[in-house]
Short mmCIF file of C-alpha atoms in Angstrom, two decimals:
data_model
loop_
_atom_site.label_atom_id
_atom_site.label_comp_id
_atom_site.label_asym_id
_atom_site.label_seq_id
_atom_site.Cartn_x
_atom_site.Cartn_y
_atom_site.Cartn_z
CA UNK G 182 0.03 -0.04 0.05
CA UNK G 183 1.55 3.35 -1.08
CA UNK G 184 1.67 6.61 0.87
CA UNK G 185 -0.92 8.12 -1.42
CA UNK G 186 -3.27 5.21 -0.75
CA UNK G 187 -2.95 5.80 2.93
CA UNK G 188 -3.58 9.44 2.61
CA UNK G 189 -6.70 8.79 0.91
CA UNK G 190 -7.81 6.19 3.41
CA UNK G 191 -7.55 7.25 6.99
CA UNK G 192 -8.96 4.09 8.13
CA UNK G 193 -6.26 1.96 6.50
CA UNK G 194 -3.65 4.33 8.02
CA UNK G 195 -5.20 4.04 11.39
CA UNK G 196 -5.19 0.24 11.19
CA UNK G 197 -1.50 0.16 10.45
CA UNK G 198 -0.88 2.74 13.33
CA UNK G 199 -2.60 0.54 15.72
CA UNK G 200 -0.10 -2.15 15.05
CA UNK G 201 2.90 -0.07 15.18
CA UNK G 202 5.18 0.10 18.15
CA UNK G 203 6.86 3.40 17.39
CA UNK G 204 6.80 5.29 20.56
CA UNK G 205 4.62 8.18 19.50
CA UNK G 206 1.91 5.63 18.60
CA UNK G 207 2.49 3.77 21.94
CA UNK G 208 2.01 7.12 23.79
CA UNK G 209 -1.10 8.13 21.64
CA UNK G 210 -2.75 4.63 22.18
CA UNK G 211 -2.81 5.41 25.96
CA UNK G 212 -4.63 8.65 25.24
CA UNK G 213 -7.15 6.66 23.09
CA UNK G 214 -7.57 4.23 26.02
CA UNK G 215 -8.19 7.34 28.34
CA UNK G 216 -10.85 8.62 26.17
CA UNK G 217 -12.74 5.38 26.32
CA UNK G 218 -12.89 5.81 30.17
CA UNK G 219 -13.32 9.65 30.14
CA UNK G 220 -15.01 10.68 26.82
CA UNK G 221 -14.59 14.15 25.63
CA UNK G 222 -14.81 16.12 22.45
CA UNK G 223 -11.31 17.74 22.67
CA UNK G 224 -7.89 16.48 23.77
CA UNK G 225 -5.52 19.00 25.40
CA UNK G 226 -1.66 18.52 25.04
CA UNK G 227 0.56 20.63 27.25
CA UNK G 228 4.15 21.62 27.61
CA UNK G 229 5.55 23.80 30.25
CA UNK G 230 8.09 26.59 30.20
CA UNK G 231 9.88 28.50 33.00
CA UNK G 232 10.52 32.11 31.74
CA UNK G 233 13.15 32.88 34.22
CA UNK G 234 15.58 32.00 31.29
CA UNK G 235 15.45 31.80 27.53
CA UNK G 236 14.01 28.84 25.62
CA UNK G 237 16.66 26.13 25.25
CA UNK G 238 17.23 22.72 23.60
CA UNK G 239 15.23 21.07 26.35
CA UNK G 240 12.21 23.26 25.41
CA UNK G 241 12.62 22.13 21.75
CA UNK G 242 12.65 18.59 22.62
CA UNK G 243 9.56 18.64 24.89
CA UNK G 244 7.52 20.47 22.19
CA UNK G 245 8.73 18.41 19.30
CA UNK G 246 8.19 15.08 21.06
CA UNK G 247 4.64 16.17 22.27
CA UNK G 248 3.91 17.26 18.68
CA UNK G 249 4.84 13.81 17.46
CA UNK G 250 2.48 12.15 19.91
CA UNK G 251 -0.31 14.71 18.98
CA UNK G 252 0.04 13.70 15.33
CA UNK G 253 0.09 10.03 16.04
CA UNK G 254 -3.14 10.48 18.14
CA UNK G 255 -4.76 12.27 15.24
CA UNK G 256 -3.92 9.29 12.86
CA UNK G 257 -5.31 6.81 15.52
CA UNK G 258 -8.53 8.75 15.73
CA UNK G 259 -8.73 9.58 11.94
CA UNK G 260 -8.49 13.32 13.05
CA UNK G 261 -12.19 13.13 14.26
CA UNK G 262 -11.26 14.50 17.57
CA UNK G 263 -10.13 18.02 18.07
CA UNK G 264 -6.65 18.49 19.54
CA UNK G 265 -4.77 21.51 20.98
CA UNK G 266 -1.23 22.05 22.14
CA UNK G 267 -0.85 24.46 24.89
CA UNK G 268 2.58 26.00 25.61
CA UNK G 269 2.08 27.11 29.21
CA UNK G 270 4.50 29.64 30.69
CA UNK G 271 4.90 29.72 34.45
CA UNK G 272 5.44 33.50 34.44
CA UNK G 273 3.83 34.07 37.94
CA UNK G 274 6.65 32.38 39.59
CA UNK G 275 8.84 34.53 41.77
CA UNK G 276 12.24 35.44 40.44
CA UNK G 277 14.52 33.33 42.59
CA UNK G 278 17.90 34.49 41.30
CA UNK G 279 19.40 36.73 38.62
CA UNK G 280 20.54 34.87 35.46
CA UNK G 281 24.16 34.99 34.75
CA UNK G 282 23.62 35.80 31.01
CA UNK G 283 21.88 39.28 31.62
CA UNK G 284 24.10 42.25 31.35
CA UNK G 285 21.79 44.72 33.07
CA UNK G 286 21.27 42.93 36.43
CA UNK G 287 20.11 45.95 38.33
CA UNK G 288 16.29 45.78 37.76
CA UNK G 289 16.44 42.08 38.52
CA UNK G 290 18.30 42.30 41.65
CA UNK G 291 15.88 45.03 43.07
CA UNK G 292 12.81 42.80 42.37
CA UNK G 293 13.95 39.39 43.52
CA UNK G 294 10.93 37.26 44.72
CA UNK G 295 8.36 39.12 42.61
CA UNK G 296 6.33 37.42 39.95
CA UNK G 297 8.30 37.44 36.67
CA UNK G 298 5.59 39.49 35.08
CA UNK G 299 6.07 42.16 37.80
CA UNK G 300 9.90 42.29 37.28
CA UNK G 301 10.96 45.18 34.91
CA UNK G 302 12.54 44.00 31.66
CA UNK G 303 16.41 44.49 31.84
CA UNK G 304 16.45 44.41 28.12
CA UNK G 305 13.93 47.42 27.92
CA UNK G 306 11.88 45.89 25.07
CA UNK G 307 8.89 44.59 27.08
CA UNK G 308 6.62 45.39 30.10
CA UNK G 309 8.34 42.88 32.16
CA UNK G 310 11.09 40.23 32.28
CA UNK G 311 8.55 37.51 32.08
CA UNK G 312 6.90 39.12 28.93
CA UNK G 313 10.28 39.33 27.38
CA UNK G 314 11.03 35.75 27.80
CA UNK G 315 7.49 34.79 26.72
CA UNK G 316 8.09 36.70 23.48
CA UNK G 317 11.32 34.77 22.95
CA UNK G 318 9.46 31.42 23.51
CA UNK G 319 6.78 32.33 20.96
CA UNK G 320 9.47 33.47 18.37
CA UNK G 321 11.39 30.34 19.17
CA UNK G 322 8.42 28.07 18.67
CA UNK G 323 7.17 29.99 15.53
CA UNK G 324 10.71 29.71 14.04
CA UNK G 325 10.27 25.82 13.98
CA UNK G 326 6.80 25.94 12.81
CA UNK G 327 5.16 24.29 15.78
CA UNK G 328 1.27 24.46 16.03
CA UNK G 329 0.56 25.57 19.40
CA UNK G 330 -1.37 28.12 21.67
CA UNK G 331 0.56 30.18 24.17
CA UNK G 332 -0.76 30.52 27.82
CA UNK G 333 0.41 32.76 30.54
CA UNK G 334 0.19 31.63 34.22
CA UNK G 335 -0.38 35.32 35.22
CA UNK G 336 -3.21 35.81 32.84
CA UNK G 337 -4.95 32.63 33.99
CA UNK G 338 -4.69 33.43 37.53
CA UNK G 339 -5.67 37.18 37.30
CA UNK G 340 -8.46 36.60 34.68
CA UNK G 341 -10.22 34.09 36.85
CA UNK G 342 -9.73 31.16 34.63
CA UNK G 343 -8.28 29.26 37.70
CA UNK G 344 -10.86 30.67 40.22
CA UNK G 345 -13.18 27.64 40.48
CA UNK G 346 -10.24 25.09 40.86
CA UNK G 347 -8.51 27.39 43.42
CA UNK G 348 -11.68 27.23 45.54
CA UNK G 349 -11.70 23.40 45.19
CA UNK G 350 -7.95 23.47 46.35
CA UNK G 351 -9.04 25.49 49.26
CA UNK G 352 -11.81 23.10 50.12
CA UNK G 353 -9.38 20.06 49.69
CA UNK G 354 -6.64 22.03 51.69
CA UNK G 355 -6.23 19.16 54.32
CA UNK G 356 -6.00 16.50 51.68
CA UNK G 357 -3.41 18.33 49.80
CA UNK G 358 -1.25 18.99 52.93
CA UNK G 359 -1.57 15.27 53.67
CA UNK G 360 -0.20 14.37 50.36
CA UNK G 361 2.63 16.89 50.43
CA UNK G 362 3.86 17.18 53.94
CA UNK G 363 5.19 13.53 54.28
CA UNK G 364 7.71 14.45 51.51
CA UNK G 365 9.14 17.48 53.23
CA UNK G 366 11.66 18.04 56.00
CA UNK G 367 10.88 19.54 59.28
CA UNK G 368 11.75 23.17 58.50
CA UNK G 369 9.85 23.07 55.27
CA UNK G 370 6.80 21.43 56.75
CA UNK G 371 6.53 24.30 59.32
CA UNK G 372 6.05 26.95 56.60
CA UNK G 373 4.43 24.91 53.77
CA UNK G 374 1.18 25.93 52.23
CA UNK G 375 -0.28 25.11 48.74
CA UNK G 376 -1.13 28.76 48.38
CA UNK G 377 1.66 31.46 48.05
CA UNK G 378 0.07 34.91 48.65
CA UNK G 379 1.43 37.96 46.77
CA UNK G 380 2.45 40.53 49.30
CA UNK G 381 0.34 43.68 49.25
CA UNK G 382 3.25 45.67 50.58
CA UNK G 383 6.25 44.24 48.43
CA UNK G 384 4.66 42.43 45.69
CA UNK G 385 6.91 39.49 46.45
CA UNK G 386 5.49 35.82 46.29
CA UNK G 387 5.41 34.75 49.98
CA UNK G 388 6.18 31.24 51.27
CA UNK G 389 4.35 31.64 54.61
CA UNK G 390 2.00 29.34 56.49
CA UNK G 391 -1.60 29.87 56.60
CA UNK G 392 -3.01 30.51 60.05
CA UNK G 393 -6.67 30.34 59.02
CA UNK G 394 -8.79 29.34 56.10
CA UNK G 395 -12.29 30.30 55.20
CA UNK G 396 -13.76 27.99 52.61
CA UNK G 397 -17.08 29.75 52.51
CA UNK G 398 -15.45 33.11 51.95
CA UNK G 399 -12.80 31.69 49.71
CA UNK G 400 -10.03 33.28 51.79
CA UNK G 401 -6.77 32.42 53.53
CA UNK G 402 -5.10 34.26 56.35
CA UNK G 403 -1.36 34.67 56.93
CA UNK G 404 1.08 36.86 58.76
CA UNK G 405 2.79 39.29 56.61
CA UNK G 406 6.58 38.92 57.38
CA UNK G 407 7.31 42.63 56.74
CA UNK G 408 4.61 44.09 59.02
CA UNK G 409 3.87 41.20 61.40
CA UNK G 410 0.04 41.93 60.71
CA UNK G 411 -2.54 39.38 59.93
CA UNK G 412 -3.68 39.51 56.25
CA UNK G 413 -6.76 37.88 54.90
CA UNK G 414 -6.72 37.59 51.16
CA UNK G 415 -8.90 35.78 48.55
CA UNK G 416 -7.27 32.70 46.86
CA UNK G 417 -8.99 33.92 43.68
CA UNK G 418 -8.26 36.84 41.22
CA UNK G 419 -4.59 36.47 41.22
CA UNK G 420 -4.02 37.30 44.89
CA UNK G 421 -2.21 33.97 45.42
CA UNK G 422 -0.43 31.49 43.23
CA UNK G 423 0.04 27.77 44.02
CA UNK G 424 3.25 26.20 45.16
CA UNK G 425 4.90 24.06 42.48
CA UNK G 426 3.33 20.69 42.67
CA UNK G 427 0.00 22.01 43.71
CA UNK G 428 0.32 24.58 40.79
CA UNK G 429 0.89 21.85 38.23
CA UNK G 430 -2.13 19.90 39.62
CA UNK G 431 -4.22 23.01 39.55
CA UNK G 432 -3.45 23.52 35.88
CA UNK G 433 -4.16 19.88 34.98
CA UNK G 434 -7.48 19.96 36.79
CA UNK G 435 -8.64 23.47 35.66
CA UNK G 436 -7.79 22.99 32.06
CA UNK G 437 -8.43 19.22 31.73
CA UNK G 438 -4.93 18.42 30.35
CA UNK G 439 -4.88 15.01 28.81
CA UNK G 440 -1.16 14.65 27.98
CA UNK G 441 2.01 16.14 29.31
CA UNK G 442 5.44 14.55 29.44
CA UNK G 443 8.23 15.54 31.84
CA UNK G 444 11.84 14.96 32.51
CA UNK G 445 13.13 11.97 34.67
CA UNK G 446 14.03 14.40 37.52
CA UNK G 447 10.33 15.18 37.84
CA UNK G 448 9.08 11.54 38.52
CA UNK G 449 8.13 12.32 42.14
CA UNK G 450 6.48 15.65 41.13
CA UNK G 451 4.39 13.98 38.63
CA UNK G 452 3.29 11.43 41.12
CA UNK G 453 2.48 13.99 43.82
CA UNK G 454 0.72 16.38 41.43
CA UNK G 455 -1.19 13.38 40.16
CA UNK G 456 -2.55 12.63 43.69
CA UNK G 457 -3.51 16.31 44.24
CA UNK G 458 -5.50 16.26 40.87
CA UNK G 459 -7.37 13.25 42.21
CA UNK G 460 -7.95 14.99 45.46
CA UNK G 461 -9.58 17.94 43.41
CA UNK G 462 -11.69 15.39 41.58
CA UNK G 463 -9.84 15.37 38.47
CA UNK G 464 -7.75 12.79 36.48
CA UNK G 465 -3.93 13.19 35.94
CA UNK G 466 -2.87 13.38 32.38
CA UNK G 467 -1.26 10.74 30.31
CA UNK G 468 2.54 10.99 29.51
CA UNK G 469 5.90 9.63 30.32
CA UNK G 470 9.21 10.75 31.96
CA UNK G 471 11.84 11.13 29.38
CA UNK G 472 15.52 10.79 30.35
CA UNK G 473 17.85 13.71 30.82
CA UNK G 474 20.74 14.74 28.51
CA UNK G 475 24.20 14.24 29.51
CA UNK G 476 27.40 16.31 28.62
CA UNK G 477 30.72 15.26 27.38
CA UNK G 478 31.70 13.60 30.61
CA UNK G 479 28.37 11.91 31.13
CA UNK G 480 27.12 14.53 33.64
CA UNK G 481 23.56 15.76 33.65
CA UNK G 482 23.25 18.99 31.70
CA UNK G 483 22.44 22.06 33.73
CA UNK G 484 21.42 25.45 32.45
CA UNK G 485 23.36 27.20 35.34
CA UNK G 486 26.40 25.24 34.58
CA UNK G 487 26.12 25.72 30.82
CA UNK G 488 27.66 22.27 30.32
CA UNK G 489 25.63 21.24 27.32
CA UNK G 490 24.75 22.25 23.79
CA UNK G 491 22.42 25.16 23.15
CA UNK G 492 19.80 25.21 20.40
CA UNK G 493 21.75 28.00 18.65
CA UNK G 494 24.95 25.95 18.83
CA UNK G 495 23.19 22.90 17.30
CA UNK G 496 21.71 25.09 14.42
CA UNK G 497 25.18 26.50 13.69
CA UNK G 498 26.34 23.05 12.75
CA UNK G 499 23.15 21.15 11.54
CA UNK G 500 19.60 21.45 10.41
CA UNK G 501 16.62 21.45 12.64
CA UNK G 502 15.57 18.08 11.16
CA UNK G 503 18.76 16.56 12.57
CA UNK G 504 17.84 17.86 15.87
CA UNK G 505 14.40 16.43 15.73
CA UNK G 506 15.79 13.01 14.96
CA UNK G 507 17.95 13.28 17.99
CA UNK G 508 14.89 14.07 20.07
CA UNK G 509 12.91 11.30 18.40
CA UNK G 510 15.53 8.54 19.23
CA UNK G 511 14.99 6.63 22.46
CA UNK G 512 13.37 9.37 24.67
CA UNK G 513 13.54 7.16 27.65
CA UNK G 514 17.22 6.58 27.35
CA UNK G 515 20.06 8.98 28.63
CA UNK G 516 22.02 10.36 25.73
CA UNK G 517 25.01 12.56 25.40
CA UNK G 518 24.20 16.00 24.03
CA UNK G 519 27.33 17.25 22.80
CA UNK G 520 28.99 18.42 19.61
CA UNK G 521 30.13 15.02 18.50
CA UNK G 522 26.74 13.56 18.16
CA UNK G 523 25.83 16.11 15.47
CA UNK G 524 27.35 14.48 12.34
CA UNK G 525 25.79 11.10 12.95
CA UNK G 526 22.41 12.67 13.27
CA UNK G 527 22.70 14.73 10.15
CA UNK G 528 23.62 11.72 8.05
CA UNK G 529 21.17 9.32 9.74
CA UNK G 530 18.36 11.76 9.06
CA UNK G 531 19.19 11.73 5.38
CA UNK G 532 19.50 7.80 5.32
CA UNK G 533 16.11 7.58 6.90
CA UNK G 534 14.75 10.08 4.33
CA UNK G 535 16.45 8.14 1.47
CA UNK G 536 15.03 4.87 2.52
CA UNK G 537 11.51 6.06 3.11
CA UNK G 538 10.12 5.70 -0.44
CA UNK G 539 11.47 2.16 -0.65
CA UNK G 540 9.58 0.94 2.58
CA UNK G 541 6.11 -0.40 2.58
CA UNK G 542 3.51 1.43 4.56
CA UNK G 543 3.99 -0.44 7.88
CA UNK G 544 7.75 0.32 7.88
CA UNK G 545 7.12 3.96 6.96
CA UNK G 546 5.22 4.40 10.23
CA UNK G 547 8.34 3.23 12.04
CA UNK G 548 10.56 5.61 10.20
CA UNK G 549 11.61 8.63 12.28
CA UNK G 550 11.14 11.02 9.43
CA UNK G 551 7.39 10.12 9.20
CA UNK G 552 7.08 11.41 12.77
CA UNK G 553 9.38 14.31 12.34
CA UNK G 554 7.42 15.59 9.40
CA UNK G 555 3.94 14.71 10.67
CA UNK G 556 3.46 11.94 7.97
CA UNK G 557 4.72 14.12 5.16
CA UNK G 558 8.46 13.73 4.74
CA UNK G 559 9.92 15.63 1.88
CA UNK G 560 11.74 13.98 -1.07
CA UNK G 561 15.30 13.08 -0.35
CA UNK G 562 17.70 14.95 -2.41
CA UNK G 563 21.18 15.21 -0.91
CA UNK G 564 23.85 14.02 -3.16
CA UNK G 565 26.73 13.93 -0.48
CA UNK G 566 26.87 13.08 3.17
CA UNK G 567 27.75 15.41 6.01
CA UNK G 568 30.75 13.29 6.97
CA UNK G 569 32.04 13.49 3.35
CA UNK G 570 31.66 17.22 3.33
CA UNK G 571 33.61 17.41 6.71
CA UNK G 572 36.33 15.17 5.18
CA UNK G 573 36.57 17.41 2.19
CA UNK G 574 36.90 20.60 4.20
CA UNK G 575 39.62 18.82 6.30
CA UNK G 576 41.60 17.42 3.49
CA UNK G 577 41.59 20.60 1.37
CA UNK G 578 41.53 23.16 4.17
CA UNK G 579 38.63 24.57 2.40
CA UNK G 580 37.46 27.49 4.52
CA UNK G 581 34.87 28.72 1.88
CA UNK G 582 31.77 27.29 0.32
CA UNK G 583 33.10 28.03 -3.31
CA UNK G 584 35.99 25.60 -2.88
CA UNK G 585 33.62 22.79 -1.60
CA UNK G 586 31.11 23.52 -4.50
CA UNK G 587 34.00 23.00 -6.85
CA UNK G 588 34.40 19.45 -5.75
CA UNK G 589 30.72 18.75 -5.49
CA UNK G 590 30.05 20.04 -9.02
CA UNK G 591 32.70 17.81 -10.39
CA UNK G 592 31.45 14.80 -8.59
CA UNK G 593 27.80 15.55 -9.28
CA UNK G 594 27.52 17.59 -12.48
CA UNK G 595 24.41 19.89 -12.58
CA UNK G 596 24.27 20.08 -8.72
CA UNK G 597 24.61 23.62 -7.53
CA UNK G 598 23.86 25.88 -4.68
CA UNK G 599 20.64 27.09 -6.47
CA UNK G 600 19.36 23.61 -7.48
CA UNK G 601 20.11 22.17 -4.00
CA UNK G 602 19.65 24.95 -1.25
CA UNK G 603 19.57 22.40 1.63
CA UNK G 604 22.96 21.10 0.47
CA UNK G 605 24.16 24.57 0.40
CA UNK G 606 23.05 25.03 3.95
CA UNK G 607 24.95 21.91 4.80
CA UNK G 608 28.08 23.15 3.15
CA UNK G 609 27.97 25.99 5.62
CA UNK G 610 27.29 23.70 8.57
CA UNK G 611 30.35 21.67 7.52
CA UNK G 612 32.58 24.61 7.36
CA UNK G 613 31.55 25.87 10.81
CA UNK G 614 31.86 22.37 12.30
CA UNK G 615 35.41 22.11 10.86
CA UNK G 616 36.58 25.42 12.02
CA UNK G 617 35.36 24.94 15.51
CA UNK G 618 35.98 21.21 16.26
CA UNK G 619 38.07 19.48 13.68
CA UNK G 620 40.76 21.94 12.96
CA UNK G 621 41.79 22.59 16.62
CA UNK G 622 42.26 19.02 17.15
CA UNK G 623 43.56 17.79 13.89
CA UNK G 624 46.74 15.42 14.21
CA UNK G 625 48.37 13.36 11.62
CA UNK G 626 49.71 9.91 12.79
CA UNK G 627 52.94 8.64 11.39
CA UNK G 628 52.76 5.45 9.40
CA UNK G 629 54.84 2.58 10.32
CA UNK G 630 57.05 0.68 7.62
CA UNK G 631 54.20 -1.76 6.78
CA UNK G 632 51.68 1.07 6.51
CA UNK G 633 54.04 3.13 4.35
CA UNK G 634 54.37 0.22 1.95
CA UNK G 635 50.58 -0.18 1.78
CA UNK G 636 50.16 3.60 1.16
CA UNK G 637 52.78 3.54 -1.59
CA UNK G 638 50.89 0.63 -3.33
CA UNK G 639 47.58 2.60 -2.84
CA UNK G 640 49.15 5.58 -4.35
CA UNK G 641 50.46 3.68 -7.39
CA UNK G 642 47.15 1.88 -7.85
CA UNK G 643 45.08 5.15 -7.72
CA UNK G 644 47.40 6.74 -10.13
CA UNK G 645 46.44 4.10 -12.67
CA UNK G 646 42.85 4.65 -12.53
CA UNK G 647 40.95 6.96 -14.92
CA UNK G 648 40.15 10.35 -13.41
CA UNK G 649 36.54 9.78 -13.78
CA UNK G 650 36.37 6.39 -12.12
CA UNK G 651 33.36 5.73 -10.02
CA UNK G 652 33.36 5.65 -6.24
CA UNK G 653 32.65 1.91 -6.31
CA UNK G 654 35.66 1.27 -8.67
CA UNK G 655 37.84 3.37 -6.40
CA UNK G 656 36.61 1.46 -3.33
CA UNK G 657 37.42 -1.94 -4.87
CA UNK G 658 40.96 -0.72 -5.36
CA UNK G 659 41.29 0.62 -1.83
CA UNK G 660 39.84 -2.63 -0.46
CA UNK G 661 42.19 -4.76 -2.68
CA UNK G 662 45.42 -2.99 -1.54
CA UNK G 663 44.23 -3.40 2.04
CA UNK G 664 43.96 -7.21 1.69
CA UNK G 665 47.33 -7.81 3.39
CA UNK G 666 48.69 -8.34 6.85
CA UNK G 667 47.98 -6.86 9.36
CA UNK G 668 44.68 -5.69 7.78
CA UNK G 669 43.37 -9.22 6.77
CA UNK G 670 40.08 -10.16 8.39
CA UNK G 671 40.02 -13.92 8.41
CA UNK G 672 36.62 -14.20 9.90
CA UNK G 673 34.62 -11.81 7.59
CA UNK G 674 34.97 -12.87 3.95
CA UNK G 675 34.75 -10.57 0.95
CA UNK G 676 32.11 -11.10 -1.82
CA UNK G 677 34.53 -13.27 -3.65
CA UNK G 678 35.07 -15.49 -0.67
CA UNK G 679 38.63 -14.28 -0.05
CA UNK G 680 39.61 -12.87 3.34
CA UNK G 681 37.98 -9.46 4.31
CA UNK G 682 39.72 -6.21 5.41
CA UNK G 683 39.57 -4.93 8.97
CA UNK G 684 38.46 -1.51 9.93
CA UNK G 685 42.12 -0.85 10.97
CA UNK G 686 42.94 -0.43 7.34
CA UNK G 687 40.53 2.39 6.84
CA UNK G 688 41.28 3.95 10.30
CA UNK G 689 44.87 4.12 9.31
CA UNK G 690 43.97 5.91 5.99
CA UNK G 691 41.95 8.47 8.04
CA UNK G 692 44.60 9.02 10.68
CA UNK G 693 47.55 9.22 8.51
CA UNK G 694 46.09 11.03 5.57
CA UNK G 695 43.35 13.16 7.07
CA UNK G 696 44.47 13.70 10.63
CA UNK G 697 41.10 12.30 12.03
CA UNK G 698 39.91 9.30 13.69
CA UNK G 699 37.13 8.45 11.21
CA UNK G 700 35.53 9.47 7.88
CA UNK G 701 33.28 8.53 5.05
CA UNK G 702 33.49 5.70 2.78
CA UNK G 703 36.96 6.27 1.36
CA UNK G 704 36.06 5.44 -2.23
CA UNK G 705 33.41 8.14 -2.16
CA UNK G 706 35.86 10.65 -0.67
CA UNK G 707 38.26 10.08 -3.42
CA UNK G 708 35.71 10.29 -6.08
CA UNK G 709 34.65 13.72 -4.84
CA UNK G 710 38.11 14.95 -3.94
CA UNK G 711 39.59 13.69 -7.16
CA UNK G 712 42.04 10.93 -7.74
CA UNK G 713 44.94 13.28 -8.52
CA UNK G 714 44.33 15.18 -5.32
CA UNK G 715 44.17 11.87 -3.34
CA UNK G 716 47.60 10.76 -5.04
CA UNK G 717 49.12 14.07 -3.88
CA UNK G 718 47.69 13.69 -0.43
CA UNK G 719 49.45 10.26 -0.02
CA UNK G 720 52.64 11.75 -1.45
CA UNK G 721 52.49 14.44 1.20
CA UNK G 722 51.91 11.94 3.94
CA UNK G 723 54.80 9.68 2.71
CA UNK G 724 57.08 12.84 2.57
CA UNK G 725 56.10 13.94 6.13
CA UNK G 726 57.05 10.36 7.51
CA UNK G 727 60.25 9.83 5.40
#
């Protein structure tokens, strides 16, 4: 069954999706099961954002993954149930500390503890620091083309959208306290309340205990720490906000959130918030806890430490689609998020895209590009790999696109920057990556006598080939020259039944000729780089080691 047939027959697509074990479908199936127990006309997906800092790569991952699950749900329900994705900003949270990446810290230091939407914008472009970062979030999500609705915690509290549920929280106060208090230490238990009043004198979000509650009046009473006076305040109308876990539960219950994923570090928070939702008479959303990203040393990435990769850094070296593939892969497994993962994800994305048309419909639903592109992956048209481009830059010291396009044009006549704009973008990515990561660490290994002899034979064999030899013909010559000790692989045989060649042969070529640990298929590299240039490269390596 073809993709076109499936597009014209949603029921056929649904039937295949029901059999798919791709994780977005598995998540979407849980929502379908939920609807059977709790029928409704609309399903609400949600992601959260803390606007004390700028959107980051984790923000992208959460929205991208949730979008994949949303699309999978639409397929499973034949798009007969309305869906929405709400990007919710916790902009009523108090500003706890001044971010390191803000030059003008004065307005922030003078307003610590106040809701982010009451803190002046240090950049001078918006009404508040929260509004500034909210605008950055929307621009961020719009840049990637996400279909979402933006929601502000401040607006929802002050407009009364949370009022009914806040009154339920007040009525269930003892139940909520019984859920939370056992998880706290003695000092925290003494001051804990699910409600955080906004001080009438300072505007600060107060963490103070409640001394009285009036469910009928909808108020709480506390002692103002600045005046030592008792203050009675409504829990409605934006006079209070809820403490973190209670706030999450409030949102789920008030809005009827059906799906929200969260990081593994929030497993306990998800459980407690779920218990609070039930105490309010609601049902916790479906979702899963994704694993956290690790840095180069395998340590958890921290925004405050800055020990990971930023979204801007990834997009300096690779396409958004490659980042989406990274997010799609094994969301429940911890993964290193560092610069060296980029080349693999760039080329793997292209391989998945190349293979998509050759797959049957069932296989296509398990292909990451189907989920990355919401069932409509573009046609593959990438004549060279990212790894090959990196090797070309490295071997030729090409620091400009024109030089690289000269190689590409000879290898693929008719392919230009105008005919292949995505390849042109990848050329730029490759140059940036080479300058920042390859060039500073480039080291050529000296060949031993056996390797020198093999390199000399490879040089002589290549020089006998026609200049327009195919990558396959060149690879056959490279393979044949490598069929000698110590590179023979007696276990893995070649197509002709003779002994194979170990990776040590190709690793030696990369290390000695290119000054790098690995590279693309060597025959493909020589075909693009040029046989004459490759011969000169070998001559240079032999001369260096003479």
